[in-house]
């Protein structure tokens, strides 16, 4: 036995790449000496939080000496009512991110295989690496849709979990109801599907499904949803999962008792009932997407039509340059390089004014550098 070695972290941690969040506004302000900076990089709700949720937080403040409800009972009841599902089919988490970690901890062992569409949300890989599972990436088709046949071909006896993100981050494309049904029907029984519907509420296509109907039909499927996007509560961290009571019971075993703080529970409960805020958020997004499409068409730029609150824009070889130039002018977007889309930038839909500033700055940068993307 060697006694002179430092404590060794688990080898699988070497596979974990740090998460790269959108650059915060203050950092860009400091770096470029700017006063006004707009952030269109993290798919947040440009309308802000529901005012009813803000009031609920304020009402809760005098109770902060109490631990939160470990069962998130009121919130789960409200979600159960809203989604037409039973209380024991719901788990509430510290953001959707935590749900991905909890599912990984509950289901994955070293050597298991996890099928991850590519490109998609990076946290799926984090969860798999954390547990020493192997990631099998299945590329989207050339037009950025799910390749069902390739997913089915990638299945092996070791496959434990399949992620499907719809609408998919970062492409904004989605899986149709019929495709999901076909896929679920052809899966062997030992596989769990995580259907990530973080952006579900933005999808408008008639053949879109948020996956919940398939949970109700009894498939081995867990649906992820979040309060960070349409509900405008990214800063307070609440997400939830919907699945069979059996799947939920396994996830509850690995959950910390007080994973969702008291303010977050109160805010989410209020946001769920604020239909006016939800409808306004949808409409701002819908109009914002069309505002962007119109001007991008004028500029002769191509983009991936989106069912979500963000848009992938193709800029060719100068995409990184444009991303940096936008930042230096006070518009933070995401560069596509981290998703292996080095010709693209991803821009979140903002308010009408924010979108107009983005378009103006983009136009100026392109004119100055005469970039076109064929
Ligand atoms: C596809 C997808 N899933 C899940 C999440 C997690 O969101 P949160 O942890 O804020 O609930 C995000 C956040 O950006 C996302 O894009």
Tab-separated table of C-alpha atoms and ligand atoms in Angstrom:
chain	number	residue	atom	x	y	z
A	1	UNK	CA	0.000	0.000	0.000
A	2	UNK	CA	1.348	3.432	-0.983
A	3	UNK	CA	0.974	6.008	1.791
A	4	UNK	CA	2.817	8.939	0.233
A	5	UNK	CA	0.343	9.791	-2.546
A	6	UNK	CA	-2.083	12.701	-2.438
A	7	UNK	CA	-5.787	11.781	-2.307
A	8	UNK	CA	-6.845	10.749	-5.819
A	9	UNK	CA	-10.063	12.057	-7.346
A	10	UNK	CA	-12.123	9.548	-9.338
A	11	UNK	CA	-10.459	9.026	-12.754
A	12	UNK	CA	-13.737	9.663	-14.580
A	13	UNK	CA	-13.581	13.321	-13.481
A	14	UNK	CA	-10.801	13.849	-16.032
A	15	UNK	CA	-13.460	13.534	-18.731
A	16	UNK	CA	-15.542	16.401	-17.382
A	17	UNK	CA	-15.108	19.678	-19.233
A	18	UNK	CA	-16.093	22.826	-17.335
A	19	UNK	CA	-19.512	24.189	-18.351
A	20	UNK	CA	-19.131	27.372	-20.387
A	21	UNK	CA	-21.955	29.734	-19.460
A	22	UNK	CA	-22.837	32.845	-21.465
A	23	UNK	CA	-20.501	35.726	-20.583
A	24	UNK	CA	-22.087	37.824	-17.787
A	25	UNK	CA	-23.099	41.417	-18.555
A	26	UNK	CA	-20.799	42.956	-15.897
A	27	UNK	CA	-17.736	41.216	-17.334
A	28	UNK	CA	-18.376	42.572	-20.837
A	29	UNK	CA	-19.064	46.031	-19.384
A	30	UNK	CA	-15.740	45.969	-17.546
A	31	UNK	CA	-13.724	44.469	-20.369
A	32	UNK	CA	-14.914	46.881	-23.068
A	33	UNK	CA	-15.749	49.899	-20.891
A	34	UNK	CA	-19.411	49.809	-21.967
A	35	UNK	CA	-22.443	51.024	-20.053
A	36	UNK	CA	-25.178	49.314	-22.071
A	37	UNK	CA	-24.718	45.628	-22.725
A	38	UNK	CA	-27.457	43.244	-23.868
A	39	UNK	CA	-27.242	39.551	-23.245
A	40	UNK	CA	-28.722	37.259	-25.864
A	41	UNK	CA	-26.613	34.283	-24.881
A	42	UNK	CA	-28.436	32.104	-22.345
A	43	UNK	CA	-31.983	31.781	-23.716
A	44	UNK	CA	-33.427	33.701	-20.783
A	45	UNK	CA	-36.840	35.358	-20.780
A	46	UNK	CA	-36.368	38.984	-21.930
A	47	UNK	CA	-39.634	39.981	-20.241
A	48	UNK	CA	-38.178	39.224	-16.815
A	49	UNK	CA	-39.830	37.188	-14.061
A	50	UNK	CA	-43.566	37.097	-13.449
A	51	UNK	CA	-44.440	39.981	-11.093
A	52	UNK	CA	-46.616	37.540	-9.144
A	53	UNK	CA	-43.540	35.353	-8.587
A	54	UNK	CA	-41.537	38.337	-7.357
A	55	UNK	CA	-44.317	39.170	-4.867
A	56	UNK	CA	-44.389	35.552	-3.694
A	57	UNK	CA	-40.644	35.723	-2.988
A	58	UNK	CA	-41.091	38.934	-1.013
A	59	UNK	CA	-43.894	37.377	1.040
A	60	UNK	CA	-41.640	34.431	1.859
A	61	UNK	CA	-38.676	36.468	3.108
A	62	UNK	CA	-39.711	36.618	6.812
A	63	UNK	CA	-39.874	32.787	6.822
A	64	UNK	CA	-36.250	32.261	5.795
A	65	UNK	CA	-35.260	30.812	9.167
A	66	UNK	CA	-37.369	27.729	8.291
A	67	UNK	CA	-36.169	24.838	6.160
A	68	UNK	CA	-37.999	24.485	2.868
A	69	UNK	CA	-40.588	21.768	2.262
A	70	UNK	CA	-38.489	18.712	1.381
A	71	UNK	CA	-41.393	17.231	-0.615
A	72	UNK	CA	-42.133	20.464	-2.530
A	73	UNK	CA	-45.755	19.468	-1.904
A	74	UNK	CA	-47.585	22.630	-2.961
A	75	UNK	CA	-45.571	22.973	-6.144
A	76	UNK	CA	-45.938	19.307	-7.033
A	77	UNK	CA	-49.700	19.508	-6.485
A	78	UNK	CA	-49.900	22.531	-8.754
A	79	UNK	CA	-47.776	20.854	-11.450
A	80	UNK	CA	-49.871	17.688	-11.130
A	81	UNK	CA	-53.050	19.695	-11.698
A	82	UNK	CA	-51.556	21.685	-14.577
A	83	UNK	CA	-50.161	18.652	-16.404
A	84	UNK	CA	-52.960	16.181	-15.554
A	85	UNK	CA	-50.557	13.752	-13.921
A	86	UNK	CA	-50.396	12.346	-10.405
A	87	UNK	CA	-48.378	13.807	-7.538
A	88	UNK	CA	-46.080	10.771	-7.259
A	89	UNK	CA	-45.114	11.144	-10.936
A	90	UNK	CA	-43.282	14.421	-10.268
A	91	UNK	CA	-39.872	15.322	-8.874
A	92	UNK	CA	-38.841	18.956	-8.403
A	93	UNK	CA	-35.162	19.809	-8.785
A	94	UNK	CA	-32.701	22.658	-8.374
A	95	UNK	CA	-33.045	23.599	-12.041
A	96	UNK	CA	-33.303	21.161	-14.911
A	97	UNK	CA	-29.547	20.706	-14.583
A	98	UNK	CA	-29.979	18.979	-11.253
A	99	UNK	CA	-32.567	16.625	-12.728
A	100	UNK	CA	-30.002	15.504	-15.334
A	101	UNK	CA	-27.533	14.802	-12.518
A	102	UNK	CA	-30.139	13.001	-10.393
A	103	UNK	CA	-31.217	10.762	-13.287
A	104	UNK	CA	-27.556	9.992	-14.003
A	105	UNK	CA	-26.924	9.114	-10.349
A	106	UNK	CA	-30.046	6.986	-10.115
A	107	UNK	CA	-29.580	5.057	-13.354
A	108	UNK	CA	-25.996	5.037	-14.634
A	109	UNK	CA	-23.150	2.700	-13.727
A	110	UNK	CA	-19.577	2.581	-15.018
A	111	UNK	CA	-19.596	1.097	-18.502
A	112	UNK	CA	-23.222	1.901	-19.306
A	113	UNK	CA	-23.777	3.653	-22.619
A	114	UNK	CA	-25.661	6.910	-22.967
A	115	UNK	CA	-26.891	8.007	-26.389
A	116	UNK	CA	-26.612	11.756	-26.826
A	117	UNK	CA	-27.697	13.617	-29.947
A	118	UNK	CA	-25.019	15.890	-31.320
A	119	UNK	CA	-25.000	18.826	-31.109
A	120	UNK	CA	-27.164	19.191	-28.028
A	121	UNK	CA	-27.131	20.426	-24.429
A	122	UNK	CA	-23.737	19.827	-22.783
A	123	UNK	CA	-25.035	18.763	-19.375
A	124	UNK	CA	-26.000	15.321	-20.712
A	125	UNK	CA	-22.332	14.535	-21.168
A	126	UNK	CA	-21.537	15.885	-17.712
A	127	UNK	CA	-24.040	13.475	-16.101
A	128	UNK	CA	-22.665	10.509	-18.035
A	129	UNK	CA	-19.014	11.304	-17.268
A	130	UNK	CA	-19.809	11.839	-13.607
A	131	UNK	CA	-20.973	8.242	-13.362
A	132	UNK	CA	-18.241	6.779	-15.586
A	133	UNK	CA	-20.703	5.957	-18.356
A	134	UNK	CA	-19.734	6.000	-22.012
A	135	UNK	CA	-21.186	8.606	-24.344
A	136	UNK	CA	-22.337	7.503	-27.774
A	137	UNK	CA	-22.895	10.605	-29.867
A	138	UNK	CA	-25.402	10.380	-32.680
A	139	UNK	CA	-25.122	13.295	-35.106
A	140	UNK	CA	-28.233	15.118	-36.241
A	141	UNK	CA	-29.001	14.921	-39.965
A	142	UNK	CA	-27.519	17.538	-42.334
A	143	UNK	CA	-30.598	19.687	-41.791
A	144	UNK	CA	-30.197	19.354	-37.995
A	145	UNK	CA	-33.093	16.969	-37.346
A	146	UNK	CA	-33.069	13.776	-35.321
A	147	UNK	CA	-31.764	10.765	-37.211
A	148	UNK	CA	-34.048	8.028	-35.868
A	149	UNK	CA	-32.387	5.224	-37.767
A	150	UNK	CA	-28.946	6.259	-36.519
A	151	UNK	CA	-30.239	6.390	-32.937
A	152	UNK	CA	-31.691	2.902	-33.257
A	153	UNK	CA	-28.466	1.623	-34.841
A	154	UNK	CA	-26.479	3.053	-31.920
A	155	UNK	CA	-28.390	0.976	-29.341
A	156	UNK	CA	-26.505	-1.886	-27.710
A	157	UNK	CA	-27.167	-4.186	-24.735
A	158	UNK	CA	-25.188	-1.624	-22.673
A	159	UNK	CA	-27.381	1.353	-23.626
A	160	UNK	CA	-29.084	2.637	-20.467
A	161	UNK	CA	-30.210	6.135	-21.307
A	162	UNK	CA	-31.128	8.105	-24.446
A	163	UNK	CA	-31.404	11.896	-24.400
A	164	UNK	CA	-33.782	13.703	-26.734
A	165	UNK	CA	-33.915	17.471	-26.528
A	166	UNK	CA	-36.922	18.960	-28.304
A	167	UNK	CA	-36.824	21.761	-29.258
A	168	UNK	CA	-33.119	21.007	-29.349
A	169	UNK	CA	-30.577	23.373	-27.854
A	170	UNK	CA	-28.692	24.750	-29.813
A	171	UNK	CA	-30.394	24.051	-33.167
A	172	UNK	CA	-34.042	24.908	-32.322
A	173	UNK	CA	-35.210	21.895	-34.334
A	174	UNK	CA	-37.672	19.380	-32.856
A	175	UNK	CA	-38.792	15.775	-32.924
A	176	UNK	CA	-42.346	15.187	-34.156
A	177	UNK	CA	-44.956	13.267	-32.148
A	178	UNK	CA	-44.905	10.518	-34.731
A	179	UNK	CA	-41.108	10.221	-34.605
A	180	UNK	CA	-41.100	9.998	-30.818
A	181	UNK	CA	-43.854	7.405	-30.913
A	182	UNK	CA	-41.938	5.319	-33.478
A	183	UNK	CA	-38.729	5.545	-31.477
A	184	UNK	CA	-40.353	4.610	-28.164
A	185	UNK	CA	-42.062	1.633	-29.815
A	186	UNK	CA	-38.774	0.313	-31.164
A	187	UNK	CA	-36.716	0.627	-27.957
A	188	UNK	CA	-35.725	-2.392	-25.896
A	189	UNK	CA	-37.254	-2.411	-22.395
A	190	UNK	CA	-33.994	-1.760	-20.516
A	191	UNK	CA	-33.618	1.789	-21.880
A	192	UNK	CA	-34.777	4.992	-20.217
A	193	UNK	CA	-35.421	8.038	-22.409
A	194	UNK	CA	-34.959	11.537	-21.071
A	195	UNK	CA	-37.036	13.948	-23.109
A	196	UNK	CA	-35.723	17.433	-22.413
A	197	UNK	CA	-38.564	19.894	-22.890
A	198	UNK	CA	-36.837	22.938	-21.398
A	199	UNK	CA	-38.169	24.969	-24.353
A	200	UNK	CA	-41.464	23.076	-24.883
A	201	UNK	CA	-43.715	26.044	-24.217
A	202	UNK	CA	-42.230	27.973	-27.148
A	203	UNK	CA	-42.945	25.258	-29.732
A	204	UNK	CA	-45.880	26.056	-32.000
A	205	UNK	CA	-45.831	23.245	-34.617
A	206	UNK	CA	-49.015	21.142	-34.609
A	207	UNK	CA	-46.967	17.918	-34.780
A	208	UNK	CA	-44.839	18.897	-31.766
A	209	UNK	CA	-45.160	16.878	-28.559
A	210	UNK	CA	-43.847	17.856	-25.141
A	211	UNK	CA	-43.562	14.128	-24.394
A	212	UNK	CA	-45.970	14.173	-21.432
A	213	UNK	CA	-48.625	12.174	-23.307
A	214	UNK	CA	-46.069	9.339	-23.604
A	215	UNK	CA	-45.353	9.431	-19.856
A	216	UNK	CA	-49.114	9.045	-19.326
A	217	UNK	CA	-49.154	6.088	-21.728
A	218	UNK	CA	-46.585	4.337	-19.528
A	219	UNK	CA	-43.417	4.453	-21.654
A	220	UNK	CA	-40.009	4.492	-19.913
A	221	UNK	CA	-39.640	8.180	-20.421
A	222	UNK	CA	-38.827	11.059	-18.115
A	223	UNK	CA	-39.775	14.549	-19.261
A	224	UNK	CA	-37.639	17.455	-18.058
A	225	UNK	CA	-39.142	20.919	-17.739
A	226	UNK	CA	-37.774	24.094	-16.211
A	227	UNK	CA	-38.856	27.392	-14.691
A	228	UNK	CA	-35.740	29.049	-16.171
A	229	UNK	CA	-37.081	29.802	-19.635
A	230	UNK	CA	-40.685	30.829	-20.295
A	231	UNK	CA	-41.363	31.329	-16.565
A	232	UNK	CA	-38.407	33.740	-16.331
A	233	UNK	CA	-36.891	32.308	-13.137
A	234	UNK	CA	-33.422	31.165	-14.252
A	235	UNK	CA	-31.749	32.889	-11.305
A	236	UNK	CA	-33.651	31.019	-8.633
A	237	UNK	CA	-33.204	27.482	-10.020
A	238	UNK	CA	-36.269	25.281	-10.325
A	239	UNK	CA	-36.894	22.453	-12.736
A	240	UNK	CA	-38.930	19.267	-12.599
A	241	UNK	CA	-39.268	15.804	-14.024
A	242	UNK	CA	-42.393	13.862	-14.988
A	243	UNK	CA	-42.274	10.074	-15.246
A	244	UNK	CA	-43.853	6.894	-13.895
A	245	UNK	CA	-44.068	6.762	-10.098
A	246	UNK	CA	-41.508	3.933	-10.186
A	247	UNK	CA	-38.910	6.052	-12.035
A	248	UNK	CA	-39.620	9.000	-9.732
A	249	UNK	CA	-39.189	6.813	-6.629
A	250	UNK	CA	-35.649	5.893	-7.755
A	251	UNK	CA	-34.741	9.526	-8.416
A	252	UNK	CA	-36.066	10.596	-5.009
A	253	UNK	CA	-33.584	8.213	-3.376
A	254	UNK	CA	-30.595	10.240	-4.665
A	255	UNK	CA	-32.156	13.678	-4.131
A	256	UNK	CA	-30.908	15.877	-1.271
A	257	UNK	CA	-33.840	16.571	1.067
A	258	UNK	CA	-33.763	20.359	0.685
A	259	UNK	CA	-32.654	20.618	-2.936
A	260	UNK	CA	-35.175	23.345	-3.829
A	261	UNK	CA	-35.030	26.409	-1.581
A	262	UNK	CA	-38.093	28.055	-0.081
A	263	UNK	CA	-37.983	31.170	-2.279
A	264	UNK	CA	-37.681	29.044	-5.397
A	265	UNK	CA	-40.684	26.916	-4.421
A	266	UNK	CA	-42.822	29.995	-3.744
A	267	UNK	CA	-41.758	31.727	-6.960
A	268	UNK	CA	-42.335	28.688	-9.164
A	269	UNK	CA	-45.782	28.088	-7.678
A	270	UNK	CA	-46.775	31.669	-8.450
A	271	UNK	CA	-45.213	31.670	-11.943
A	272	UNK	CA	-47.136	28.547	-12.892
A	273	UNK	CA	-50.424	30.348	-12.342
A	274	UNK	CA	-49.445	33.618	-14.066
A	275	UNK	CA	-51.042	32.872	-17.439
A	276	UNK	CA	-50.758	36.488	-18.558
A	277	UNK	CA	-46.977	36.452	-18.118
A	278	UNK	CA	-46.701	33.117	-19.942
A	279	UNK	CA	-48.831	34.304	-22.884
A	280	UNK	CA	-46.930	37.582	-23.111
A	281	UNK	CA	-43.613	35.716	-23.059
A	282	UNK	CA	-44.785	33.454	-25.891
A	283	UNK	CA	-45.948	36.371	-27.959
A	284	UNK	CA	-42.741	38.412	-27.456
A	285	UNK	CA	-40.790	35.377	-28.562
A	286	UNK	CA	-42.965	34.655	-31.585
A	287	UNK	CA	-42.772	38.260	-32.789
A	288	UNK	CA	-39.052	38.433	-32.000
A	289	UNK	CA	-38.286	35.344	-34.069
A	290	UNK	CA	-40.101	36.823	-37.072
A	291	UNK	CA	-38.380	40.169	-36.575
A	292	UNK	CA	-35.039	38.329	-36.720
A	293	UNK	CA	-36.039	36.190	-39.736
A	294	UNK	CA	-37.110	39.278	-41.672
A	295	UNK	CA	-33.848	41.154	-41.135
A	296	UNK	CA	-31.614	38.110	-41.562
A	297	UNK	CA	-33.343	37.468	-44.901
A	298	UNK	CA	-32.647	41.077	-45.894
A	299	UNK	CA	-29.006	40.605	-44.957
A	300	UNK	CA	-28.876	37.425	-47.035
A	301	UNK	CA	-27.915	35.303	-44.037
A	302	UNK	CA	-29.143	31.765	-43.534
A	303	UNK	CA	-30.361	30.366	-40.236
A	304	UNK	CA	-31.961	27.240	-38.840
A	305	UNK	CA	-35.718	27.914	-38.442
A	306	UNK	CA	-36.399	27.641	-34.717
A	307	UNK	CA	-39.212	26.267	-32.550
A	308	UNK	CA	-37.590	27.845	-29.533
A	309	UNK	CA	-36.404	31.146	-28.058
A	310	UNK	CA	-33.034	31.171	-29.817
A	311	UNK	CA	-31.739	31.035	-33.350
A	312	UNK	CA	-28.663	29.527	-34.997
A	313	UNK	CA	-27.328	31.889	-37.640
A	314	UNK	CA	-24.803	30.865	-40.265
A	315	UNK	CA	-21.961	33.323	-40.802
A	316	UNK	CA	-19.352	31.127	-42.417
A	317	UNK	CA	-15.662	31.277	-41.632
A	318	UNK	CA	-15.963	34.635	-39.876
A	319	UNK	CA	-18.504	33.534	-37.270
A	320	UNK	CA	-15.992	33.761	-34.427
A	321	UNK	CA	-14.874	37.189	-35.557
A	322	UNK	CA	-18.499	38.386	-35.653
A	323	UNK	CA	-19.182	36.902	-32.207
A	324	UNK	CA	-16.218	38.813	-30.774
A	325	UNK	CA	-17.080	42.005	-32.632
A	326	UNK	CA	-20.661	41.837	-31.332
A	327	UNK	CA	-19.352	41.440	-27.797
A	328	UNK	CA	-17.032	44.426	-28.100
A	329	UNK	CA	-20.115	46.441	-29.166
A	330	UNK	CA	-22.148	45.281	-26.178
A	331	UNK	CA	-24.141	42.356	-27.608
A	332	UNK	CA	-23.393	38.992	-26.025
A	333	UNK	CA	-24.319	35.942	-28.110
A	334	UNK	CA	-22.839	32.419	-28.230
A	335	UNK	CA	-20.217	31.214	-30.668
A	336	UNK	CA	-21.115	27.851	-32.248
A	337	UNK	CA	-17.606	26.395	-31.898
A	338	UNK	CA	-18.384	24.589	-28.643
A	339	UNK	CA	-21.136	22.635	-30.461
A	340	UNK	CA	-18.876	21.929	-33.387
A	341	UNK	CA	-20.795	24.479	-35.457
A	342	UNK	CA	-17.885	26.867	-36.011
A	343	UNK	CA	-19.701	28.670	-38.843
A	344	UNK	CA	-22.601	29.692	-36.607
A	345	UNK	CA	-23.581	31.919	-33.735
A	346	UNK	CA	-26.561	31.251	-31.474
A	347	UNK	CA	-28.614	34.252	-30.477
A	348	UNK	CA	-31.428	34.254	-27.920
A	349	UNK	CA	-34.581	36.140	-28.844
A	350	UNK	CA	-34.760	39.339	-26.801
A	351	UNK	CA	-37.208	42.210	-26.574
A	352	UNK	CA	-38.102	44.007	-29.811
A	353	UNK	CA	-35.538	46.689	-28.953
A	354	UNK	CA	-32.773	44.222	-28.073
A	355	UNK	CA	-33.341	42.289	-31.296
A	356	UNK	CA	-33.162	45.547	-33.273
A	357	UNK	CA	-29.850	46.468	-31.605
A	358	UNK	CA	-28.468	43.019	-32.364
A	359	UNK	CA	-29.502	43.267	-36.028
A	360	UNK	CA	-28.090	46.807	-36.354
A	361	UNK	CA	-24.743	45.812	-34.872
A	362	UNK	CA	-24.612	42.663	-36.979
A	363	UNK	CA	-25.353	44.675	-40.130
A	364	UNK	CA	-22.598	47.165	-39.302
A	365	UNK	CA	-20.035	44.458	-38.583
A	366	UNK	CA	-20.887	42.626	-41.800
A	367	UNK	CA	-20.729	45.825	-43.854
A	368	UNK	CA	-17.391	46.761	-42.328
A	369	UNK	CA	-15.906	43.388	-43.039
A	370	UNK	CA	-17.997	42.525	-46.123
A	371	UNK	CA	-18.872	39.082	-44.856
A	372	UNK	CA	-21.372	37.045	-46.809
A	373	UNK	CA	-22.283	33.438	-46.332
A	374	UNK	CA	-23.348	31.899	-49.657
B	1	LIG	C1	-31.923	22.022	-23.254
B	1	LIG	C2	-31.787	22.464	-21.849
B	1	LIG	N1	-32.127	21.635	-20.875
B	1	LIG	C3	-32.032	21.970	-19.597
B	1	LIG	C4	-31.552	23.222	-19.240
B	1	LIG	C5	-31.406	23.478	-17.786
B	1	LIG	O1	-32.009	24.607	-17.349
B	1	LIG	P1	-32.073	24.982	-15.826
B	1	LIG	O2	-31.038	24.178	-15.096
B	1	LIG	O3	-31.828	26.424	-15.765
B	1	LIG	O4	-33.456	24.568	-15.397
B	1	LIG	C6	-31.168	24.135	-20.215
B	1	LIG	C7	-30.625	25.459	-19.866
B	1	LIG	O5	-30.169	26.224	-20.650
B	1	LIG	C8	-31.283	23.744	-21.563
B	1	LIG	O6	-30.917	24.559	-22.562
